[in-house]
CSV table of C-alpha atoms and ligand atoms in Angstrom, one decimal:
chain,number,residue,atom,x,y,z
A,181,UNK,CA,-20.5,14.8,-53.6
A,182,UNK,CA,-21.2,11.5,-55.4
A,183,UNK,CA,-23.6,9.0,-54.0
A,184,UNK,CA,-24.6,5.4,-55.0
A,185,UNK,CA,-28.2,4.3,-55.3
A,186,UNK,CA,-28.5,0.5,-54.8
A,187,UNK,CA,-31.6,-1.6,-55.1
A,188,UNK,CA,-31.2,-5.0,-53.5
A,189,UNK,CA,-32.4,-8.4,-54.4
A,190,UNK,CA,-30.7,-9.4,-57.6
A,191,UNK,CA,-28.3,-12.4,-57.7
A,192,UNK,CA,-25.1,-11.5,-59.5
A,193,UNK,CA,-24.6,-13.7,-62.6
A,194,UNK,CA,-21.9,-13.7,-65.2
A,195,UNK,CA,-18.2,-12.8,-65.3
A,196,UNK,CA,-16.6,-9.9,-63.5
A,197,UNK,CA,-13.0,-8.8,-64.2
A,198,UNK,CA,-10.5,-7.9,-61.5
A,199,UNK,CA,-8.2,-4.8,-62.0
A,200,UNK,CA,-4.6,-4.4,-61.0
A,201,UNK,CA,-3.8,-4.0,-57.3
A,202,UNK,CA,-3.8,-0.4,-56.0
A,203,UNK,CA,-1.6,-1.4,-53.1
A,204,UNK,CA,1.1,-2.9,-55.5
A,205,UNK,CA,0.8,0.0,-58.0
A,206,UNK,CA,1.4,2.7,-55.3
A,207,UNK,CA,4.9,1.4,-54.2
A,208,UNK,CA,5.8,0.5,-57.8
A,209,UNK,CA,5.1,4.0,-58.9
A,210,UNK,CA,7.2,5.3,-56.0
A,211,UNK,CA,10.0,3.0,-57.1
A,212,UNK,CA,10.3,4.9,-60.3
A,213,UNK,CA,12.0,7.7,-58.2
A,214,UNK,CA,15.0,5.4,-57.9
A,215,UNK,CA,16.1,5.8,-61.5
A,216,UNK,CA,16.4,8.6,-64.0
A,217,UNK,CA,15.3,6.1,-66.7
A,218,UNK,CA,11.8,5.3,-67.8
A,219,UNK,CA,9.6,2.9,-65.8
A,220,UNK,CA,6.6,1.4,-67.5
A,221,UNK,CA,3.9,-0.2,-65.4
A,222,UNK,CA,1.1,-2.3,-66.9
A,223,UNK,CA,-2.2,-3.2,-65.3
A,224,UNK,CA,-2.4,0.1,-63.2
A,225,UNK,CA,-6.0,0.5,-61.9
A,226,UNK,CA,-7.8,3.7,-62.7
A,227,UNK,CA,-8.6,4.8,-59.1
A,228,UNK,CA,-8.3,8.0,-57.2
A,229,UNK,CA,-5.2,7.0,-55.1
A,230,UNK,CA,-3.3,6.4,-58.4
A,231,UNK,CA,-4.2,9.9,-59.6
A,232,UNK,CA,-3.0,11.2,-56.2
A,233,UNK,CA,0.3,9.4,-56.6
A,234,UNK,CA,0.6,10.8,-60.1
A,235,UNK,CA,0.1,14.3,-58.7
A,236,UNK,CA,2.6,13.7,-56.0
A,237,UNK,CA,5.4,12.5,-58.4
A,238,UNK,CA,4.6,15.3,-60.9
A,239,UNK,CA,4.8,17.9,-58.1
A,240,UNK,CA,8.4,16.7,-57.5
A,241,UNK,CA,9.3,17.2,-61.2
A,242,UNK,CA,8.7,13.7,-62.6
A,243,UNK,CA,7.0,13.1,-65.9
A,244,UNK,CA,4.0,10.8,-65.3
A,245,UNK,CA,1.7,9.7,-68.1
A,246,UNK,CA,-1.3,7.7,-67.0
A,247,UNK,CA,-3.0,5.8,-69.8
A,248,UNK,CA,0.3,5.8,-71.8
A,249,UNK,CA,0.2,4.9,-75.5
A,250,UNK,CA,-3.2,3.5,-76.3
A,251,UNK,CA,-3.5,1.4,-73.2
A,252,UNK,CA,-5.7,2.9,-70.5
A,253,UNK,CA,-4.0,0.9,-67.7
A,254,UNK,CA,-0.4,1.5,-68.7
A,255,UNK,CA,1.7,4.2,-67.0
A,256,UNK,CA,5.0,5.7,-68.0
A,257,UNK,CA,7.1,7.5,-65.3
A,258,UNK,CA,10.4,9.2,-65.8
A,259,UNK,CA,12.0,10.8,-62.9
A,260,UNK,CA,14.8,12.4,-64.9
A,261,UNK,CA,15.3,15.4,-62.6
A,262,UNK,CA,13.6,15.6,-59.2
A,263,UNK,CA,13.7,19.4,-58.8
A,264,UNK,CA,11.5,19.5,-55.7
A,265,UNK,CA,11.8,16.3,-53.5
A,266,UNK,CA,9.0,17.3,-51.3
A,267,UNK,CA,5.7,15.5,-50.5
A,268,UNK,CA,3.4,18.3,-49.8
A,269,UNK,CA,0.8,18.2,-47.1
A,270,UNK,CA,-2.1,19.0,-49.5
A,271,UNK,CA,-1.3,15.6,-51.2
A,272,UNK,CA,-0.2,13.5,-48.3
A,273,UNK,CA,-3.3,14.4,-46.2
A,274,UNK,CA,-5.5,12.6,-48.8
A,275,UNK,CA,-3.4,9.5,-49.1
A,276,UNK,CA,-1.3,8.2,-46.2
A,277,UNK,CA,0.6,5.9,-48.6
A,278,UNK,CA,2.4,9.0,-49.7
A,279,UNK,CA,5.0,8.2,-47.0
A,280,UNK,CA,6.1,5.5,-49.5
A,281,UNK,CA,8.2,8.1,-51.3
A,282,UNK,CA,10.3,8.7,-48.2
A,283,UNK,CA,12.8,5.9,-48.7
A,284,UNK,CA,13.2,6.2,-52.5
A,285,UNK,CA,13.7,10.0,-52.3
A,286,UNK,CA,16.5,9.8,-49.8
A,287,UNK,CA,18.1,7.0,-51.7
A,288,UNK,CA,18.0,8.9,-55.0
A,289,UNK,CA,18.5,12.5,-53.9
A,290,UNK,CA,20.0,12.3,-50.4
A,291,UNK,CA,17.1,14.3,-49.1
A,292,UNK,CA,13.4,14.0,-48.5
A,293,UNK,CA,10.9,16.4,-47.1
A,294,UNK,CA,7.6,14.7,-46.5
A,295,UNK,CA,4.5,16.0,-44.7
A,296,UNK,CA,3.6,13.9,-41.6
A,297,UNK,CA,0.5,12.0,-42.4
A,298,UNK,CA,-2.4,13.0,-40.3
A,299,UNK,CA,-4.6,10.6,-38.2
A,300,UNK,CA,-6.6,8.3,-40.4
A,301,UNK,CA,-10.2,7.1,-39.9
A,302,UNK,CA,-9.0,3.5,-39.2
A,303,UNK,CA,-6.6,4.3,-36.5
A,304,UNK,CA,-3.5,6.4,-35.7
A,305,UNK,CA,-1.4,4.7,-38.4
A,306,UNK,CA,2.1,6.0,-37.4
A,307,UNK,CA,5.2,5.8,-39.6
A,308,UNK,CA,7.7,5.5,-36.7
A,309,UNK,CA,9.0,2.2,-38.0
A,310,UNK,CA,9.9,3.8,-41.4
A,311,UNK,CA,11.8,6.5,-39.6
A,312,UNK,CA,13.6,4.2,-37.2
A,313,UNK,CA,14.7,2.1,-40.1
A,314,UNK,CA,16.0,5.0,-42.1
A,315,UNK,CA,17.9,6.3,-39.0
A,316,UNK,CA,19.5,2.8,-38.7
A,317,UNK,CA,20.7,3.3,-42.3
A,318,UNK,CA,22.4,6.5,-41.4
A,319,UNK,CA,19.7,9.1,-42.2
A,320,UNK,CA,19.3,12.2,-40.0
A,321,UNK,CA,15.7,13.0,-39.4
A,322,UNK,CA,14.4,16.3,-38.2
A,323,UNK,CA,10.9,17.8,-37.9
A,324,UNK,CA,9.5,21.2,-38.6
A,325,UNK,CA,6.1,22.7,-39.3
A,326,UNK,CA,4.4,19.4,-39.7
A,327,UNK,CA,7.1,18.1,-42.1
A,328,UNK,CA,9.7,15.4,-41.6
A,329,UNK,CA,13.1,16.0,-43.3
A,330,UNK,CA,15.5,13.2,-43.8
A,331,UNK,CA,19.0,13.5,-45.1
A,332,UNK,CA,21.9,11.1,-45.9
A,333,UNK,CA,24.6,11.5,-48.5
A,334,UNK,CA,24.4,7.8,-49.1
A,335,UNK,CA,22.4,5.4,-46.9
A,336,UNK,CA,24.4,2.5,-45.4
A,337,UNK,CA,23.4,-1.1,-45.2
A,338,UNK,CA,22.0,-2.2,-41.8
A,339,UNK,CA,20.4,-5.0,-39.8
A,340,UNK,CA,16.8,-4.0,-39.2
A,341,UNK,CA,14.3,-6.0,-37.2
A,342,UNK,CA,10.8,-4.6,-37.5
A,343,UNK,CA,9.1,-4.2,-34.1
A,344,UNK,CA,5.8,-4.9,-35.8
A,345,UNK,CA,5.0,-6.2,-39.2
A,346,UNK,CA,4.3,-3.2,-41.5
A,347,UNK,CA,3.5,-3.5,-45.2
A,348,UNK,CA,4.4,0.0,-46.5
A,349,UNK,CA,7.2,0.2,-43.9
A,350,UNK,CA,8.8,-2.9,-45.4
A,351,UNK,CA,8.3,-1.5,-48.9
A,352,UNK,CA,9.6,2.0,-48.1
A,353,UNK,CA,12.8,0.6,-46.5
A,354,UNK,CA,13.3,-1.9,-49.2
A,355,UNK,CA,13.4,0.9,-51.7
A,356,UNK,CA,15.8,2.8,-49.5
A,357,UNK,CA,18.1,-0.3,-49.2
A,358,UNK,CA,18.5,-1.1,-52.9
A,359,UNK,CA,20.7,1.9,-53.4
A,360,UNK,CA,22.4,1.8,-50.0
A,361,UNK,CA,26.1,1.1,-49.5
A,362,UNK,CA,26.5,-2.6,-48.5
A,363,UNK,CA,24.1,-5.2,-47.3
A,364,UNK,CA,20.8,-4.7,-45.5
A,365,UNK,CA,19.1,-7.5,-43.7
A,366,UNK,CA,15.4,-7.0,-42.7
A,367,UNK,CA,13.7,-9.3,-40.3
A,368,UNK,CA,10.0,-9.6,-39.4
A,369,UNK,CA,9.1,-8.2,-42.8
A,370,UNK,CA,5.6,-8.1,-44.2
A,371,UNK,CA,5.0,-11.1,-46.6
A,372,UNK,CA,2.1,-9.6,-48.5
A,373,UNK,CA,2.0,-10.2,-52.3
A,374,UNK,CA,2.4,-6.4,-52.8
A,375,UNK,CA,5.9,-6.6,-51.2
A,376,UNK,CA,6.8,-9.4,-53.6
A,377,UNK,CA,5.4,-7.4,-56.5
A,378,UNK,CA,7.5,-4.4,-55.6
A,379,UNK,CA,10.6,-6.6,-55.2
A,380,UNK,CA,10.0,-8.1,-58.7
A,381,UNK,CA,10.0,-4.6,-60.2
A,382,UNK,CA,13.1,-3.5,-58.2
A,383,UNK,CA,14.9,-6.7,-59.4
A,384,UNK,CA,14.0,-5.9,-63.0
A,385,UNK,CA,15.5,-2.4,-62.4
A,386,UNK,CA,18.8,-4.1,-61.4
A,387,UNK,CA,18.4,-4.4,-57.6
A,388,UNK,CA,19.8,-7.4,-55.7
A,389,UNK,CA,17.1,-8.7,-53.4
A,390,UNK,CA,16.7,-12.1,-51.8
A,391,UNK,CA,13.8,-13.4,-49.7
A,392,UNK,CA,10.9,-11.1,-50.7
A,393,UNK,CA,7.7,-12.8,-49.6
A,394,UNK,CA,9.4,-14.3,-46.6
A,395,UNK,CA,10.0,-12.6,-43.2
A,396,UNK,CA,13.7,-12.1,-43.9
A,397,UNK,CA,14.8,-10.0,-46.8
A,398,UNK,CA,18.4,-9.4,-47.8
A,399,UNK,CA,19.5,-6.6,-50.1
A,400,UNK,CA,22.9,-6.0,-51.6
A,401,UNK,CA,23.0,-2.3,-52.4
A,402,UNK,CA,23.9,-1.2,-55.9
A,403,UNK,CA,25.0,2.3,-57.1
A,404,UNK,CA,22.5,2.7,-59.9
A,405,UNK,CA,19.2,1.3,-61.1
A,406,UNK,CA,17.9,1.4,-64.6
A,407,UNK,CA,14.4,1.5,-66.2
A,408,UNK,CA,12.1,-1.5,-66.5
A,409,UNK,CA,8.7,-2.6,-67.6
A,410,UNK,CA,6.5,-4.4,-65.1
A,411,UNK,CA,3.0,-5.8,-64.8
A,412,UNK,CA,1.1,-5.2,-61.6
A,413,UNK,CA,-0.5,-8.2,-59.8
A,414,UNK,CA,-4.3,-8.5,-59.8
A,415,UNK,CA,-6.0,-6.9,-56.8
A,416,UNK,CA,-6.7,-9.6,-54.2
A,417,UNK,CA,-9.0,-7.3,-52.2
A,418,UNK,CA,-11.1,-6.4,-55.2
A,419,UNK,CA,-11.3,-10.1,-56.1
A,420,UNK,CA,-12.3,-11.0,-52.5
A,421,UNK,CA,-15.0,-8.3,-52.5
A,422,UNK,CA,-16.5,-9.8,-55.7
A,423,UNK,CA,-16.4,-13.3,-54.2
A,424,UNK,CA,-18.4,-12.0,-51.3
A,425,UNK,CA,-20.8,-10.2,-53.7
A,426,UNK,CA,-21.4,-13.4,-55.5
A,427,UNK,CA,-21.9,-15.4,-52.2
A,428,UNK,CA,-24.1,-12.8,-50.4
A,429,UNK,CA,-26.5,-12.4,-53.4
A,430,UNK,CA,-26.8,-16.2,-53.9
A,431,UNK,CA,-25.5,-15.7,-57.4
A,432,UNK,CA,-23.2,-17.5,-59.9
A,433,UNK,CA,-20.3,-15.3,-60.5
A,434,UNK,CA,-17.0,-15.9,-62.3
A,435,UNK,CA,-14.3,-13.7,-60.8
A,436,UNK,CA,-11.8,-13.4,-63.6
A,437,UNK,CA,-8.2,-12.2,-64.0
A,438,UNK,CA,-7.4,-12.8,-60.3
A,439,UNK,CA,-4.6,-14.6,-58.6
A,440,UNK,CA,-6.3,-17.4,-56.4
A,441,UNK,CA,-2.9,-18.1,-54.7
A,442,UNK,CA,-3.2,-14.7,-53.0
A,443,UNK,CA,-6.7,-15.5,-51.6
A,444,UNK,CA,-6.0,-18.6,-49.6
A,445,UNK,CA,-7.3,-17.4,-46.2
A,446,UNK,CA,-10.5,-16.0,-47.7
A,447,UNK,CA,-11.2,-19.0,-49.9
A,448,UNK,CA,-11.0,-21.4,-46.9
A,449,UNK,CA,-13.2,-19.1,-44.8
A,450,UNK,CA,-15.9,-18.9,-47.5
A,451,UNK,CA,-15.7,-22.7,-47.9
A,452,UNK,CA,-16.2,-23.0,-44.1
A,453,UNK,CA,-19.4,-20.9,-44.5
A,454,UNK,CA,-20.6,-23.3,-47.2
A,455,UNK,CA,-20.0,-21.1,-50.2
A,456,UNK,CA,-19.2,-23.2,-53.3
A,457,UNK,CA,-16.0,-22.1,-55.0
A,458,UNK,CA,-14.4,-23.5,-58.2
A,459,UNK,CA,-10.8,-22.3,-58.1
A,460,UNK,CA,-9.1,-22.1,-61.5
A,461,UNK,CA,-5.7,-20.9,-62.5
A,462,UNK,CA,-6.7,-17.2,-62.8
A,463,UNK,CA,-10.3,-17.2,-62.0
A,464,UNK,CA,-12.7,-18.3,-59.3
A,465,UNK,CA,-16.4,-19.2,-59.8
A,466,UNK,CA,-18.5,-18.5,-56.7
A,467,UNK,CA,-22.0,-20.2,-56.3
A,468,UNK,CA,-24.2,-20.7,-53.3
A,469,UNK,CA,-24.0,-24.2,-52.0
A,470,UNK,CA,-26.9,-26.6,-51.4
A,471,UNK,CA,-27.8,-25.6,-47.9
A,472,UNK,CA,-27.9,-22.2,-46.1
A,473,UNK,CA,-24.6,-20.3,-45.4
A,474,UNK,CA,-23.2,-20.9,-42.0
A,475,UNK,CA,-21.5,-18.5,-39.6
A,476,UNK,CA,-17.7,-18.7,-39.2
A,477,UNK,CA,-15.3,-16.6,-37.1
A,478,UNK,CA,-12.5,-14.6,-38.5
A,479,UNK,CA,-9.5,-13.0,-36.9
A,480,UNK,CA,-7.5,-10.6,-39.1
A,481,UNK,CA,-3.7,-11.2,-39.4
A,482,UNK,CA,-0.8,-10.2,-41.6
A,483,UNK,CA,-0.5,-12.2,-44.8
A,484,UNK,CA,-1.0,-15.1,-45.3
A,485,UNK,CA,-3.7,-14.7,-42.6
A,486,UNK,CA,-7.1,-13.2,-43.1
A,487,UNK,CA,-6.6,-9.7,-44.5
A,488,UNK,CA,-7.8,-6.7,-42.5
A,489,UNK,CA,-8.8,-5.2,-45.8
A,490,UNK,CA,-11.5,-7.9,-46.2
A,491,UNK,CA,-12.9,-7.7,-42.6
A,492,UNK,CA,-15.6,-5.1,-43.4
A,493,UNK,CA,-16.9,-7.0,-46.5
A,494,UNK,CA,-16.8,-10.3,-44.6
A,495,UNK,CA,-18.9,-8.7,-41.9
A,496,UNK,CA,-21.6,-7.9,-44.4
A,497,UNK,CA,-21.7,-11.6,-45.4
A,498,UNK,CA,-21.8,-12.6,-41.7
A,499,UNK,CA,-25.1,-10.6,-41.2
A,500,UNK,CA,-26.6,-13.1,-43.7
A,501,UNK,CA,-25.2,-16.5,-42.5
A,502,UNK,CA,-26.9,-18.8,-40.0
A,503,UNK,CA,-25.5,-18.5,-36.5
A,504,UNK,CA,-23.2,-16.0,-34.8
A,505,UNK,CA,-19.8,-15.0,-36.1
A,506,UNK,CA,-17.0,-13.5,-34.0
A,507,UNK,CA,-14.9,-11.0,-36.0
A,508,UNK,CA,-11.6,-10.0,-34.4
A,509,UNK,CA,-9.6,-7.1,-35.8
A,510,UNK,CA,-6.0,-7.4,-34.8
A,511,UNK,CA,-4.3,-5.0,-37.2
A,512,UNK,CA,-6.0,-1.6,-36.8
A,513,UNK,CA,-7.8,-0.2,-33.8
A,514,UNK,CA,-11.0,1.6,-34.7
A,515,UNK,CA,-11.7,-0.4,-37.9
A,516,UNK,CA,-15.4,-1.1,-37.1
A,517,UNK,CA,-16.9,2.1,-38.4
A,518,UNK,CA,-19.1,0.2,-40.8
A,519,UNK,CA,-20.8,-1.5,-37.9
A,520,UNK,CA,-23.1,1.4,-37.0
A,521,UNK,CA,-24.2,1.8,-40.6
A,522,UNK,CA,-24.8,-2.0,-41.0
A,523,UNK,CA,-26.9,-1.9,-37.8
A,524,UNK,CA,-28.9,1.0,-39.2
A,525,UNK,CA,-29.7,-1.3,-42.1
A,526,UNK,CA,-31.0,-4.0,-39.7
A,527,UNK,CA,-27.9,-6.0,-38.8
A,528,UNK,CA,-27.4,-7.2,-35.3
A,529,UNK,CA,-23.7,-6.5,-34.4
A,530,UNK,CA,-22.2,-5.5,-31.1
A,531,UNK,CA,-18.6,-4.4,-30.6
A,532,UNK,CA,-16.4,-4.8,-27.6
A,533,UNK,CA,-12.8,-3.5,-28.0
A,534,UNK,CA,-11.4,-5.3,-31.0
A,535,UNK,CA,-14.1,-7.9,-31.3
A,536,UNK,CA,-17.5,-7.7,-33.1
A,537,UNK,CA,-20.2,-10.3,-32.5
A,538,UNK,CA,-22.4,-10.6,-35.6
A,539,UNK,CA,-25.7,-12.4,-35.1
A,540,UNK,CA,-26.7,-13.6,-38.6
A,541,UNK,CA,-29.8,-14.0,-40.7
A,542,UNK,CA,-30.8,-10.4,-40.3
A,543,UNK,CA,-33.2,-9.2,-42.9
A,544,UNK,CA,-31.5,-6.0,-44.1
A,545,UNK,CA,-33.5,-2.9,-45.1
A,546,UNK,CA,-32.5,0.0,-47.2
A,547,UNK,CA,-31.4,3.2,-45.6
A,548,UNK,CA,-29.4,6.3,-46.2
A,549,UNK,CA,-25.9,5.4,-45.1
A,550,UNK,CA,-22.5,7.1,-45.0
A,551,UNK,CA,-19.2,5.6,-46.2
A,552,UNK,CA,-16.4,6.1,-43.7
A,553,UNK,CA,-13.4,4.5,-45.4
A,554,UNK,CA,-12.5,2.5,-48.4
A,555,UNK,CA,-13.3,-1.0,-47.3
A,556,UNK,CA,-16.2,0.1,-45.1
A,557,UNK,CA,-17.8,1.5,-48.3
A,558,UNK,CA,-17.5,-1.8,-50.1
A,559,UNK,CA,-19.1,-3.5,-47.1
A,560,UNK,CA,-22.1,-1.2,-47.3
A,561,UNK,CA,-22.5,-1.8,-51.0
A,562,UNK,CA,-22.5,-5.6,-50.3
A,563,UNK,CA,-25.2,-5.2,-47.7
A,564,UNK,CA,-27.2,-2.9,-50.0
A,565,UNK,CA,-27.2,-5.6,-52.7
A,566,UNK,CA,-29.3,-7.8,-50.4
A,567,UNK,CA,-31.3,-5.1,-48.6
A,568,UNK,CA,-35.0,-4.7,-49.2
A,569,UNK,CA,-35.5,-1.4,-51.1
A,570,UNK,CA,-33.2,1.3,-52.3
A,571,UNK,CA,-30.1,2.2,-50.3
A,572,UNK,CA,-28.4,5.5,-50.8
A,573,UNK,CA,-24.7,5.5,-50.0
A,574,UNK,CA,-23.1,8.9,-49.4
A,575,UNK,CA,-19.4,9.8,-49.6
A,576,UNK,CA,-18.5,7.2,-52.2
A,577,UNK,CA,-15.3,9.1,-52.8
A,578,UNK,CA,-13.8,6.8,-50.2
A,579,UNK,CA,-14.6,3.8,-52.5
A,580,UNK,CA,-13.3,5.6,-55.6
A,581,UNK,CA,-9.8,5.7,-53.9
A,582,UNK,CA,-9.4,2.0,-54.5
A,583,UNK,CA,-12.1,0.3,-56.6
A,584,UNK,CA,-12.1,0.8,-60.4
A,585,UNK,CA,-15.5,1.6,-61.9
A,586,UNK,CA,-17.1,-0.5,-59.1
A,587,UNK,CA,-20.7,0.3,-60.0
A,588,UNK,CA,-20.2,-0.4,-63.7
A,589,UNK,CA,-18.6,-3.8,-63.0
A,590,UNK,CA,-21.4,-4.7,-60.6
A,591,UNK,CA,-24.1,-3.5,-63.0
A,592,UNK,CA,-22.5,-5.7,-65.7
A,593,UNK,CA,-23.3,-8.8,-63.7
A,594,UNK,CA,-26.9,-7.8,-62.8
A,595,UNK,CA,-26.7,-5.5,-59.8
A,596,UNK,CA,-29.0,-2.5,-59.7
A,597,UNK,CA,-26.6,0.2,-58.8
A,598,UNK,CA,-26.1,3.7,-60.1
A,599,UNK,CA,-24.1,6.8,-59.3
A,600,UNK,CA,-25.5,10.2,-58.7
A,601,UNK,CA,-22.9,12.8,-59.6
A,602,UNK,CA,-19.7,12.9,-61.5
A,603,UNK,CA,-18.2,9.5,-62.6
A,604,UNK,CA,-14.6,9.3,-61.6
A,605,UNK,CA,-12.1,8.3,-64.3
A,606,UNK,CA,-14.6,8.7,-67.2
A,607,UNK,CA,-14.3,11.2,-69.8
B,292,UD1,C1,-1.1,-1.4,-45.9
B,292,UD1,C2,-2.2,-1.3,-46.9
B,292,UD1,C3,-3.6,-1.3,-46.2
B,292,UD1,C4,-3.7,-2.5,-45.3
B,292,UD1,C5,-2.5,-2.6,-44.3
B,292,UD1,C6,-2.6,-3.9,-43.5
B,292,UD1,C7,-1.1,0.0,-48.7
B,292,UD1,C8,-1.0,1.2,-49.4
B,292,UD1,N1,-2.0,-0.1,-47.6
B,292,UD1,O1,-1.2,-0.3,-45.0
B,292,UD1,O2,-4.5,-1.3,-47.3
B,292,UD1,O3,-4.9,-2.4,-44.5
B,292,UD1,O4,-1.3,-2.6,-45.1
B,292,UD1,O5,-2.6,-5.0,-44.4
B,292,UD1,O6,-0.4,-1.0,-49.0
B,292,UD1,N2,2.5,0.6,-37.7
B,292,UD1,C9,3.2,1.2,-36.7
B,292,UD1,N3,4.3,1.9,-37.1
B,292,UD1,C10,4.6,2.1,-38.4
B,292,UD1,C11,3.9,1.5,-39.4
B,292,UD1,C12,2.8,0.7,-39.0
B,292,UD1,O7,2.9,1.1,-35.5
B,292,UD1,O8,5.6,2.8,-38.7
B,292,UD1,C13,1.3,-0.2,-37.3
B,292,UD1,C14,0.0,0.3,-37.8
B,292,UD1,O9,-0.6,1.3,-37.0
B,292,UD1,C15,-0.9,-0.9,-37.9
B,292,UD1,C16,0.1,-2.0,-38.2
B,292,UD1,O10,1.4,-1.5,-37.9
B,292,UD1,O11,-1.4,-1.2,-36.6
B,292,UD1,C17,0.1,-2.5,-39.7
B,292,UD1,O12,0.2,-1.3,-40.5
B,292,UD1,P1,0.9,-1.3,-41.9
B,292,UD1,O13,1.1,-2.7,-42.4
B,292,UD1,O14,2.0,-0.4,-41.9
B,292,UD1,O15,-0.3,-0.7,-42.8
B,292,UD1,P2,0.0,0.2,-44.1
B,292,UD1,O16,1.2,-0.3,-44.7
B,292,UD1,O17,-0.3,1.6,-43.8
């Protein structure tokens, strides 16, 4: 199993480039199910979850070419015939976002059989809202042997109010609605940039969608979608992780090829801490300000609030700021698994329910630590970058699910980080 070895102490200097957003790429790849034509996606990150999605689509009979043509980050998908519209457990268990194929499969083939995602390290993560929405659109849903089977000759437009804001739920049902008979109105939708990105692709494929990026989305169903070419948004969570890497190491880092408009909540919070940011059109330069960094509280919220996917990385920074920060996690229960490992490195964090109290200015020491999920892994790397000595991070496969060549990018700006074991995505 791969490990990272990180020696702390170097400020990060130079330019680091952001890849395409995994969380946009996953629904956009699923959207290719909706047409028998070719869909070409640019700026696809080379990360493990994308490879899993490739396998998932290929197992259903789709042609999927990652690294299409000469471009490493271009993907060609053609779902000419979907001979086997089943998302098998072996694939779904490694990536919960596999449930994103549910809506497009029923819309395209009238039938979907999808393994129920198991529990996930960061909470129960049910898909009841996806199912409820599909039932409102006329699908019949049954369960057997750990699989969910949904059928509908043609889905019907409906009025759906989400009980809770769900990102993949909004995306899944949006993909179902674009081929439904009549109008669908969704209320209390997720407003994340990944939803908007998916809607842009669907629109390029001929879908009629209004309001993506707001809490009400209206869709006029069409009978057929065609192929399209689409460029995936930059990854706002990867960009945010690099901003914190620059700030925590007291470096001078230019985070390039990002979309600053998607990073509003993080930018204001870092500025509140005293981090100096020069925000450009598609890049952000991060530098330490004149005085010491100060503590600031965060409370995770749906977009445009502070992203839950940045909570763990922010907590690593909070261990180094002056004063006490209160970190409240509102989206997922049990998303504090990095706390135990940060404390083993010398942090002073206590957790009560959904709130963590981080007492700052802790000198961090190297240790052998274990990654528990994708963003927790990134948090431990950030802590290791300022720890005294050599930290060994085990189970970095969690990190490989969503960060493209993380260690190479960080090494390119001066971090002392290397991988022990196979390097994912490299030939
Ligand atoms: C997506 C992101 C993930 C991010 C999360 C929140 C992808 C592939 N993943 O996950 O990185 O952390 O948004 O920004 O885009 N819920 C239900 N019933 C449902 C669906 C969700 O109760 O049917 C609950 C969840 O348990 C959670 C909350 O709603 O408490 C938000 O979850 P959701 O937005 O669905 O997260 P994902 O889409 O899985």
